[in-house]
mmCIF file of C-alpha atoms in Angstrom:
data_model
loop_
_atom_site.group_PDB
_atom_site.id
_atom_site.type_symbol
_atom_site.label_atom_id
_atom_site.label_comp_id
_atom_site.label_asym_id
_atom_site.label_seq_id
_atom_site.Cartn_x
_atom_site.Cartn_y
_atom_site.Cartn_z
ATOM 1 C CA UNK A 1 17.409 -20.276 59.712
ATOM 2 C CA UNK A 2 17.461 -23.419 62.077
ATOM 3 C CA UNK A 3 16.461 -23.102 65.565
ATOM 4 C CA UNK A 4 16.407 -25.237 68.496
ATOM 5 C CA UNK A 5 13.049 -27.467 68.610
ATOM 6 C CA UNK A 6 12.794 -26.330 72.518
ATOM 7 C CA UNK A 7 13.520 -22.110 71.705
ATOM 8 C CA UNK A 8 10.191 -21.647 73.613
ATOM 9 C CA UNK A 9 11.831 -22.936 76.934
ATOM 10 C CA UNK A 10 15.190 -20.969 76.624
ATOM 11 C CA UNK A 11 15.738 -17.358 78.146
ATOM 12 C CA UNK A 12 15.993 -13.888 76.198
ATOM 13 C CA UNK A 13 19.981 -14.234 76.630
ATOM 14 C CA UNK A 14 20.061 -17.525 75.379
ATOM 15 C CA UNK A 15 17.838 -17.160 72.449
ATOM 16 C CA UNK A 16 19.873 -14.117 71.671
ATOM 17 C CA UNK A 17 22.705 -16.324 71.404
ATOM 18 C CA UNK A 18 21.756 -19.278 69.573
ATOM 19 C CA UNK A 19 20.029 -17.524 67.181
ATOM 20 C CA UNK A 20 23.029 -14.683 66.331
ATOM 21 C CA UNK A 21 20.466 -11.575 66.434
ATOM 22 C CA UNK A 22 22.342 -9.178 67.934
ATOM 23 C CA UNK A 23 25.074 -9.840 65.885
ATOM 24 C CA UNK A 24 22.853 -9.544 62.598
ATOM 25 C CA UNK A 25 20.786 -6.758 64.010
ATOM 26 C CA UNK A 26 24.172 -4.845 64.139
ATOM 27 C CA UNK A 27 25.287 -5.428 61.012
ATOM 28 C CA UNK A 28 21.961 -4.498 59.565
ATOM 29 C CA UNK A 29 22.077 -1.030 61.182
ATOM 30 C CA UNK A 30 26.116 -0.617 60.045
ATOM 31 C CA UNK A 31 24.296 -1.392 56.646
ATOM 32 C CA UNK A 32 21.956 1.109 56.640
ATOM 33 C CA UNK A 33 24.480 3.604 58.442
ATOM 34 C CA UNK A 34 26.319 3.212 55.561
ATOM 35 C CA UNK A 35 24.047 3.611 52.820
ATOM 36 C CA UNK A 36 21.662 5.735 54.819
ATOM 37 C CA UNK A 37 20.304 8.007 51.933
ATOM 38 C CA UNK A 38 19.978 5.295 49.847
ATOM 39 C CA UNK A 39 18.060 3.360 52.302
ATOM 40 C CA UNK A 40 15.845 5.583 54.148
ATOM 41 C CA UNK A 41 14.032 6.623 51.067
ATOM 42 C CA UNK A 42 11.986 3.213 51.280
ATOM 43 C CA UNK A 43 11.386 3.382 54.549
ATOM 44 C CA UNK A 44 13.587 1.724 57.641
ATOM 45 C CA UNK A 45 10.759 -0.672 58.528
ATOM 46 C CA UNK A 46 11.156 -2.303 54.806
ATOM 47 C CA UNK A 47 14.829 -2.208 55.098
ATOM 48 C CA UNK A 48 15.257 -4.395 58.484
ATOM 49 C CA UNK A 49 12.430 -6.644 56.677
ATOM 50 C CA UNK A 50 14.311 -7.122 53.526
ATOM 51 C CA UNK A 51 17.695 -7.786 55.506
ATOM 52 C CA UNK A 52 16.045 -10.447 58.044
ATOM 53 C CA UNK A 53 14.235 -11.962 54.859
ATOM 54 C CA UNK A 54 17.299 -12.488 53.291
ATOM 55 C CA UNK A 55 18.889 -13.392 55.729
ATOM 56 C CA UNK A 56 16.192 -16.303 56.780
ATOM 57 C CA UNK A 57 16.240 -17.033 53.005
ATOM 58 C CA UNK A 58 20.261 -17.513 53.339
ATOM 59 C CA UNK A 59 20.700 -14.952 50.454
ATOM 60 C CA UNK A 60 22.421 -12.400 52.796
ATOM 61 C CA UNK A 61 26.150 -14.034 52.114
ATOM 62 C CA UNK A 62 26.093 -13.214 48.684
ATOM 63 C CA UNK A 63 29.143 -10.649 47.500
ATOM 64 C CA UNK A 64 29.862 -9.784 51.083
ATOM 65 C CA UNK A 65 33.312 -10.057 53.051
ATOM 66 C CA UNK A 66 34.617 -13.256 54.384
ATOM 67 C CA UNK A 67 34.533 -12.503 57.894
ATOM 68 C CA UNK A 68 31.110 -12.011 57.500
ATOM 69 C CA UNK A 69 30.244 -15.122 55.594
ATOM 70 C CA UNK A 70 32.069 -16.746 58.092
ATOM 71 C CA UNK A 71 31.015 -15.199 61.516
ATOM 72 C CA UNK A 72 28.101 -17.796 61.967
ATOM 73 C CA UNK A 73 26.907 -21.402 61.488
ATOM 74 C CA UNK A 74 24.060 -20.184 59.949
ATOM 75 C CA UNK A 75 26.386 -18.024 57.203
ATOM 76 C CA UNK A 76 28.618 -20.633 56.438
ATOM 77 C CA UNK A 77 25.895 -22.955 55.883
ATOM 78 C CA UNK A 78 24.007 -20.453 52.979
ATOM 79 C CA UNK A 79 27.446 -19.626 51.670
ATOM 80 C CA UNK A 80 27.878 -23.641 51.152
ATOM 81 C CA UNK A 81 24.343 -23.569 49.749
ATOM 82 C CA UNK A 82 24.379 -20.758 47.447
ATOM 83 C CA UNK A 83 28.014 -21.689 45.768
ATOM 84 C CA UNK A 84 26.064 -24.994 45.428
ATOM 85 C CA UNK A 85 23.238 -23.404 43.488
ATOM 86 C CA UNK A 86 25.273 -21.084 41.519
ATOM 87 C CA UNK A 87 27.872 -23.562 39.833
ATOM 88 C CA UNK A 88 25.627 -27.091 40.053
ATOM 89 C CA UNK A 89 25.734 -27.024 36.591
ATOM 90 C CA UNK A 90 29.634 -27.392 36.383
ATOM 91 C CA UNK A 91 29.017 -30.548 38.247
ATOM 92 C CA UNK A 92 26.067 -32.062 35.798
ATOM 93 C CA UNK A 93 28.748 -31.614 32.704
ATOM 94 C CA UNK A 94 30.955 -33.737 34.211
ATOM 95 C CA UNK A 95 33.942 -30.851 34.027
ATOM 96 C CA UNK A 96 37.029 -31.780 35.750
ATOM 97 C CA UNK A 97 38.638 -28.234 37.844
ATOM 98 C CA UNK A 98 42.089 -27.128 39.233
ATOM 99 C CA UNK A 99 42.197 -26.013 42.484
ATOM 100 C CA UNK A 100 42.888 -22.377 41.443
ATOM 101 C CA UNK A 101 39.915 -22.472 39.265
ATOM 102 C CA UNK A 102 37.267 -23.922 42.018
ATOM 103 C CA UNK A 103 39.299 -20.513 44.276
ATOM 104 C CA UNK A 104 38.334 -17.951 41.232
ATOM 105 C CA UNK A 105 34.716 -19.142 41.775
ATOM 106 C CA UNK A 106 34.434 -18.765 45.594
ATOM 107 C CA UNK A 107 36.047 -15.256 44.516
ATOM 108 C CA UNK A 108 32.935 -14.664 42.271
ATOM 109 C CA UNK A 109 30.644 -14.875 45.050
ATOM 110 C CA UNK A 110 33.450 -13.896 48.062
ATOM 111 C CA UNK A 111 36.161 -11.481 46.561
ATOM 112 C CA UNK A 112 38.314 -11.702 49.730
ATOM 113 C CA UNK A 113 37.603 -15.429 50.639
ATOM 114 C CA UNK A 114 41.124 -17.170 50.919
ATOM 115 C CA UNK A 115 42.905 -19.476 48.868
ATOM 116 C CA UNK A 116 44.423 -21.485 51.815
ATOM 117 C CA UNK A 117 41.168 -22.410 52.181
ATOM 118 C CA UNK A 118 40.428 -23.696 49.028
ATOM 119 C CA UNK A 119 43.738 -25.546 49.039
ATOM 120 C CA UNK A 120 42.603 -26.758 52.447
ATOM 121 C CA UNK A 121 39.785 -28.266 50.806
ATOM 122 C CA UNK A 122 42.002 -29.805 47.811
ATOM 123 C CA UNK A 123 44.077 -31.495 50.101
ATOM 124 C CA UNK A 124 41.506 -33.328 51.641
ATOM 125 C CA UNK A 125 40.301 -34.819 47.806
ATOM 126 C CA UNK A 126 43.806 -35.112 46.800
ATOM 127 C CA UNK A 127 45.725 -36.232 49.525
ATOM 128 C CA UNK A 128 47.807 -33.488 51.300
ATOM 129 C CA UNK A 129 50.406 -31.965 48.844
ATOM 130 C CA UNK A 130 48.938 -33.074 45.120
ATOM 131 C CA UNK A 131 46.524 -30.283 44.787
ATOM 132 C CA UNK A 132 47.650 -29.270 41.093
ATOM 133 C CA UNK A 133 45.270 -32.347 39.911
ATOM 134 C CA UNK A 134 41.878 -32.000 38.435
ATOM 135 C CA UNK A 135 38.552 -32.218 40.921
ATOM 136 C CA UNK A 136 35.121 -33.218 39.993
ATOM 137 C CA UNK A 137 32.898 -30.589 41.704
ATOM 138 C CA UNK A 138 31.277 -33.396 43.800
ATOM 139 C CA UNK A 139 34.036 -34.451 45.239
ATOM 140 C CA UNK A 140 35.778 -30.653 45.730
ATOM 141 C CA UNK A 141 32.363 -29.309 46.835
ATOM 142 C CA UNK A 142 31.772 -31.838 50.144
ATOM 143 C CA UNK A 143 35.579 -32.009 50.756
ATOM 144 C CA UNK A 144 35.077 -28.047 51.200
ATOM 145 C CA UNK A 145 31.736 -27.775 53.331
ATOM 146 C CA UNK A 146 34.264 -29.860 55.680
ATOM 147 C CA UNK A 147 36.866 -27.661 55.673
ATOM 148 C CA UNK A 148 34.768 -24.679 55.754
ATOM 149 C CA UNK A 149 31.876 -25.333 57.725
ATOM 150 C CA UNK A 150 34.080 -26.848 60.807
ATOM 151 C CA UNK A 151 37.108 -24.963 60.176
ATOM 152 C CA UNK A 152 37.982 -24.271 63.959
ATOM 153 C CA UNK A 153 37.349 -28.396 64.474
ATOM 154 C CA UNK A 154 39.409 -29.663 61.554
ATOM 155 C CA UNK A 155 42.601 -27.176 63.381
ATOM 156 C CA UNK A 156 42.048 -29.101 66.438
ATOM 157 C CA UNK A 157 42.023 -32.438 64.918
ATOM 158 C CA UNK A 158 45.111 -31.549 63.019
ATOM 159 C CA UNK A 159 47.038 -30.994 66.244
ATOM 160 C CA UNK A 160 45.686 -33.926 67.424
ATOM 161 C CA UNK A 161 46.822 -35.671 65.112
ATOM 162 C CA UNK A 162 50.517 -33.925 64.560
ATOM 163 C CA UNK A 163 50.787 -34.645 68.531
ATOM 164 C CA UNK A 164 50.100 -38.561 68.168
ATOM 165 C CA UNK A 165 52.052 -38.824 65.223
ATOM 166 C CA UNK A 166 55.006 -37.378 66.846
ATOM 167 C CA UNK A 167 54.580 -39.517 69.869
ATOM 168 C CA UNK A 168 53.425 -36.589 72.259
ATOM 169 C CA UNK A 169 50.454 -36.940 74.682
ATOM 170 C CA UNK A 170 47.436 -34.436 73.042
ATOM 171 C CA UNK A 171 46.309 -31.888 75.319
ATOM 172 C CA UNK A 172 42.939 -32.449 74.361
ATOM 173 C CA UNK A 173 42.957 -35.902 75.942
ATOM 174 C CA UNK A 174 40.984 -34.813 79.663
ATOM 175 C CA UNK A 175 42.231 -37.796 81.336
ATOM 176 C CA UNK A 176 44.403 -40.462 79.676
ATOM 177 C CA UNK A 177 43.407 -44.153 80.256
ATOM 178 C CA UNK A 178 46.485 -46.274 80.971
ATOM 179 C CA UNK A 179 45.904 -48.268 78.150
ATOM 180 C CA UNK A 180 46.270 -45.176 76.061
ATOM 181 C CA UNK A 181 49.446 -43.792 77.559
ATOM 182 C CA UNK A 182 50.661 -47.534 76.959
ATOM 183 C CA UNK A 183 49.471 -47.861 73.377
ATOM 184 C CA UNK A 184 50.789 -44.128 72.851
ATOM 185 C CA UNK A 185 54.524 -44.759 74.235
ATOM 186 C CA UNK A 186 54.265 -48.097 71.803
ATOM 187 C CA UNK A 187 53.406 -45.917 68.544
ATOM 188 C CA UNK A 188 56.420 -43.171 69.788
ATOM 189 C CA UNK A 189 58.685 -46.091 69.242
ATOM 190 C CA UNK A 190 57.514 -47.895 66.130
ATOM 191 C CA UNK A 191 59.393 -47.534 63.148
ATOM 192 C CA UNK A 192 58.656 -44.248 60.882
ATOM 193 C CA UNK A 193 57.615 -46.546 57.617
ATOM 194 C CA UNK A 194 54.641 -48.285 60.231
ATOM 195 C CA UNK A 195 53.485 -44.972 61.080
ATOM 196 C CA UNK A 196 51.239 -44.242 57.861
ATOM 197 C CA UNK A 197 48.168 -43.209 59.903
ATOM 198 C CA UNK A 198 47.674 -43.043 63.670
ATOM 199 C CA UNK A 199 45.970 -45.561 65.565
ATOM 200 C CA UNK A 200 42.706 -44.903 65.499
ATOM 201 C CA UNK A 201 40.964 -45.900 69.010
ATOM 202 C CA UNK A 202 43.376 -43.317 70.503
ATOM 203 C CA UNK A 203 42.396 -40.727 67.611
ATOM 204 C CA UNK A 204 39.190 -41.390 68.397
ATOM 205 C CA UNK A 205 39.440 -41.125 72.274
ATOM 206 C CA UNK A 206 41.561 -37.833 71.734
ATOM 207 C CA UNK A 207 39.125 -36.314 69.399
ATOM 208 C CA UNK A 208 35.977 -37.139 72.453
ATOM 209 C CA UNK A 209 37.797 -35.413 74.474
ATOM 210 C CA UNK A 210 38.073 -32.269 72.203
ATOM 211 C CA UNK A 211 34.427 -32.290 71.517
ATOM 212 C CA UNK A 212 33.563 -32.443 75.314
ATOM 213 C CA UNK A 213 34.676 -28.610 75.918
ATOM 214 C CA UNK A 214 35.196 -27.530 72.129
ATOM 215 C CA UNK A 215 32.929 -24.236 71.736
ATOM 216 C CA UNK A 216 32.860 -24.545 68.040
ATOM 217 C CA UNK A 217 30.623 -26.459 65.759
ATOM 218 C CA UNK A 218 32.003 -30.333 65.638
ATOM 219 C CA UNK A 219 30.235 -33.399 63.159
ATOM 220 C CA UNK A 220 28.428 -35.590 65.685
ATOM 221 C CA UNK A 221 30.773 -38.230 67.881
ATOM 222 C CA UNK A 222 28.563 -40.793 66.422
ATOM 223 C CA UNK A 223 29.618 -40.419 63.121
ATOM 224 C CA UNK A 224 33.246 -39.768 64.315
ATOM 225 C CA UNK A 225 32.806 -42.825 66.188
ATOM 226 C CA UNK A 226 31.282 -44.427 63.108
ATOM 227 C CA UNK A 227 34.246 -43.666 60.752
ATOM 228 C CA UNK A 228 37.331 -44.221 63.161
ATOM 229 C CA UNK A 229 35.952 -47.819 64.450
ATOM 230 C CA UNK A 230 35.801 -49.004 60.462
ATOM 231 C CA UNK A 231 39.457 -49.538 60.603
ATOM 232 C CA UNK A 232 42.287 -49.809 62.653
ATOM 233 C CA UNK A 233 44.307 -46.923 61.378
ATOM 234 C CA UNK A 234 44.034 -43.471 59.918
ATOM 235 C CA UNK A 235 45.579 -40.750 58.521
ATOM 236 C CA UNK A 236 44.514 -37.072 58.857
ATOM 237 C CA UNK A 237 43.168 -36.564 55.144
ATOM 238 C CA UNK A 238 41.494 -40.299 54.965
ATOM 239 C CA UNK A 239 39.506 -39.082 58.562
ATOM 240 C CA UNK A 240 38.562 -36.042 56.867
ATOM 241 C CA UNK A 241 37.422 -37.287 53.725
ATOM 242 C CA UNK A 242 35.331 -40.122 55.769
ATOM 243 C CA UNK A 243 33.683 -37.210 57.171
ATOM 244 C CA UNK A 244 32.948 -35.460 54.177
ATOM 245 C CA UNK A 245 31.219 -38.471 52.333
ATOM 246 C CA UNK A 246 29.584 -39.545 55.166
ATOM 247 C CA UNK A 247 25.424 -38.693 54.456
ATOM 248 C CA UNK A 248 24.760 -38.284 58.357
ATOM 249 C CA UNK A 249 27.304 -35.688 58.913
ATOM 250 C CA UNK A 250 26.090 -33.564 55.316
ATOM 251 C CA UNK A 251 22.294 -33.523 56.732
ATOM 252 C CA UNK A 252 23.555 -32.088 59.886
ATOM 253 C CA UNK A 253 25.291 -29.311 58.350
ATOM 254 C CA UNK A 254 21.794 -29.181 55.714
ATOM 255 C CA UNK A 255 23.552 -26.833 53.224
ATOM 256 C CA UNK A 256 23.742 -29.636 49.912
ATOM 257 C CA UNK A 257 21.752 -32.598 49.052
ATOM 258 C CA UNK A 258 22.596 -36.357 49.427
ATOM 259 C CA UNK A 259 25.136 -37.211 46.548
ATOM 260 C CA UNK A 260 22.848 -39.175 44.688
ATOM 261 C CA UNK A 261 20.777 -36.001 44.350
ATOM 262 C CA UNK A 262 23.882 -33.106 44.322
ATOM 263 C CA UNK A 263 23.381 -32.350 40.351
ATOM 264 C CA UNK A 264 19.350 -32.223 40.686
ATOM 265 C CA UNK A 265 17.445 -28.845 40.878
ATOM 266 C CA UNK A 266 14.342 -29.106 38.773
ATOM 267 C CA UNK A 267 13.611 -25.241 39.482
ATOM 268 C CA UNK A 268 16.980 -23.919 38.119
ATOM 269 C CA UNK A 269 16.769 -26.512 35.150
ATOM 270 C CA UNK A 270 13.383 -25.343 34.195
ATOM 271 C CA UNK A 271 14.830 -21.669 34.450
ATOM 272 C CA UNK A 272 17.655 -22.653 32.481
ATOM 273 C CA UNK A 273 15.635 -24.638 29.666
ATOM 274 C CA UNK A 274 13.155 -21.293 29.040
ATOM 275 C CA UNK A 275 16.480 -18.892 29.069
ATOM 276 C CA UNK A 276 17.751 -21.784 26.129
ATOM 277 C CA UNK A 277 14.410 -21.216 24.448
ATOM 278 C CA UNK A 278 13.783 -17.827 24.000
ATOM 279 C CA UNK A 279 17.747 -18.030 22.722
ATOM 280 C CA UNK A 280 16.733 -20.576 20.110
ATOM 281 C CA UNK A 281 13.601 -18.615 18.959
ATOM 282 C CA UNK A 282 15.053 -15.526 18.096
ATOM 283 C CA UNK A 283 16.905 -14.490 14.712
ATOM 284 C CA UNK A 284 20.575 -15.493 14.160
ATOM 285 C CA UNK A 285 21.362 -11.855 14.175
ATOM 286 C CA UNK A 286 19.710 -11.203 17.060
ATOM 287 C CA UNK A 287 21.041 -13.954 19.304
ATOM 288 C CA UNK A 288 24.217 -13.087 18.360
ATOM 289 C CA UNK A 289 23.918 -8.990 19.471
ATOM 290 C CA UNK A 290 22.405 -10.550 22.609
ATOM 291 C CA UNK A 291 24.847 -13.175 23.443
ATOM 292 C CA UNK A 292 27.055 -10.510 23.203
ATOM 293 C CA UNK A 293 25.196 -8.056 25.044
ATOM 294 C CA UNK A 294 25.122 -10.232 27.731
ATOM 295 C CA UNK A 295 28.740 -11.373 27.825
ATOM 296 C CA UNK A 296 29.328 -7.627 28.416
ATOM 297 C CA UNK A 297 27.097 -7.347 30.779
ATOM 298 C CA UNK A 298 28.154 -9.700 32.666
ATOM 299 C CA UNK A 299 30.927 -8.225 32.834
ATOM 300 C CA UNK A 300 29.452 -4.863 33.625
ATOM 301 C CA UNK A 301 27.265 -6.572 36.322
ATOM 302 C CA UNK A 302 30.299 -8.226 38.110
ATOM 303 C CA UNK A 303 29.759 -10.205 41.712
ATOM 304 C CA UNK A 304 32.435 -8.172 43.061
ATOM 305 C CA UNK A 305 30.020 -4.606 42.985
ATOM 306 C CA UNK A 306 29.867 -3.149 46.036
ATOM 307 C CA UNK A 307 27.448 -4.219 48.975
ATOM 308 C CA UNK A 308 26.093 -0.708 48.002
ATOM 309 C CA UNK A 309 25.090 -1.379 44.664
ATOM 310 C CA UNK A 310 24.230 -4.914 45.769
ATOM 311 C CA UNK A 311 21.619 -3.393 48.325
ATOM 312 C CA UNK A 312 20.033 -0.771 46.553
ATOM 313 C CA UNK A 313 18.669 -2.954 43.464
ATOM 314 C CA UNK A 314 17.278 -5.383 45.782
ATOM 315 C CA UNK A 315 15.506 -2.842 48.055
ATOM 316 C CA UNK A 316 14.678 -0.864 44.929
ATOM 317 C CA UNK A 317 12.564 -4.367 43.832
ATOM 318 C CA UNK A 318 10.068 -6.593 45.793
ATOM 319 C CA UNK A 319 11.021 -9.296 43.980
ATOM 320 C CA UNK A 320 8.872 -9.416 40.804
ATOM 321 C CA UNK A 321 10.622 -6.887 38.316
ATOM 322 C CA UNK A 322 13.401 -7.437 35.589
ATOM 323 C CA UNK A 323 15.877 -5.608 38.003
ATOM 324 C CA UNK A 324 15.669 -8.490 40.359
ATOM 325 C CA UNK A 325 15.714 -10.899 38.211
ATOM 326 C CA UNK A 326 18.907 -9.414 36.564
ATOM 327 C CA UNK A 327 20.657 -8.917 39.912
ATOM 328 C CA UNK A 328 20.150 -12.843 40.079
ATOM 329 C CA UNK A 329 22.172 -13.659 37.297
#
């Protein structure tokens, strides 16, 4: 979990806050409320360790609600992360998805996350409204850590950018230059065919001043600054896909790898080639039963178990028996 280099220097209250504690320290004893027999029988010292591990290991996302995957940085960051991890491999095969499909896996790990979202995401790859097209999962996957990861930013730009568009003066704009209010009134009364984009010195002007009181997480004005001086206009989705390939902005957020290195994850390909071997070794007979056996039960075994079930295999393991490994997969 990331903290600020100078923690050491900041008060209790301010710790408290940066860090989310209280807020995880809550849900950790609504957890174990919840489940309290279940819990209590390994002791309530090993439960808040096993919930702060996880959560400092960014496993504590997995199968749970979307408000809570979404209540923090740090959350949204390990949900990014771990649907990273989990479907990688869709992205080494080189398999083209719909939108709806790329939602039904979010669902695996989120049952309740939402499909605007996803479509939110698609729009940025595709170019507002064409979002029954197929994605690669590269581009789908850092189109969405955009969306997702600065949600609350990306709703702000949008008005932004509806408001210049339209000719109106953004709220967000702290104090207007003159040259801006001049430039603005000019755009307001250009024809609609030369308005494909907005121009983007204002954009970028408007989108300073957003960042100057926004309480949210924003990408850094530098890159903002980066992208909107490459060109003289832009439109909404082109802004938001600069941000999304742009490598400064991904290492900032730290949930995925540089692009050159998205598909690459030596551990899981290791895991993936003994799983493939001990497949290979075993009779025809058996492989089939098995391949079987575990099509159902992966089935049985679905994501969307509850929280309940969820927490008592992993507290019933310390991380080294076939139950944990299972509860993995």
């Amino acid at each position: 979990m990331k903290m600020n280099t100078d923690r050491f220097s900041l008060t209790i209250d301010e710790y408290l806050a940066e860090t989310n504690v209280l807020l995880y320290l809550n849900d950790a004893v609504t957890q174990l409320l919840e489940h309290k027999e279940e819990y209590t029988q390994f002791g309530v010292v090993r439960y808040f360790a096993e919930y702060f591990t996880s959560v400092k290991n960014g496993n504590h996302v997995l199968f749970r609600e979307f408000s809570y995957i979404k209540v923090t940085p740090h959350n949204r960051e390990s949900f990014i992360h771990t649907f990273w991890k989990c479907f990688r491999q869709i992205g080494k095969n080189g398999d083209l998805l719909a939108m709806s499909e790329y939602s039904s896996l979010l669902q695996l790990l989120c049952p309740d996350f939402p499909t605007e979202m996803v479509q939110n995401a698609a729009r940025i790859v595709l170019i507002e409204d064409a979002t029954d097209c197929l994605m690669s999962f590269s581009d789908f996957i850092y189109a969405f850590q955009i969306q997702f990861y600065y949600e609350e930013f990306v709703e702000s730009v949008s008005v932004i950018y509806q408001d210049l568009l339209s000719g109106k003066s953004p709220n967000t704009v702290i104090v207007p230059t003159s040259t801006s209010v001049e430039q603005l009134s000019s755009a307001a009364s250009e024809e609609p065919d030369a308005q494909e984009g907005v121009d983007s010195s204002i954009f970028c002007e408007c989108i300073e001043g957003l960042c100057e009181r926004f309480k949210h997480k924003f990408p850094s004005t530098v890159a903002i600054k980066e992208i909107l001086e490459s060109s003289q206009r832009v439109s909404f989705y082109g802004f938001l896909m600069a941000l999304a390939k742009h490598e400064g902005v991904n290492q900032d957020i730290g949930a995925l790898p540089n692009k050159s290195d998205l598909l690459i994850d030596p551990e899981m390909d290791q895991e993936l080639e003994r799983l493939i071997a001990q497949v290979a070794i075993s009779p025809t007979s058996n492989s089939s039963s098995s391949a079987v056996g575990q099509k159902e039960m992966s089935k049985k075994a679905s994501p969307r178990k509850s929280l309940h079930q969820r927490k008592r295999i992993e507290m019933e393991s310390d991380g080294s028996t076939e139950e944990t490994d299972s509860s993995e997969n």
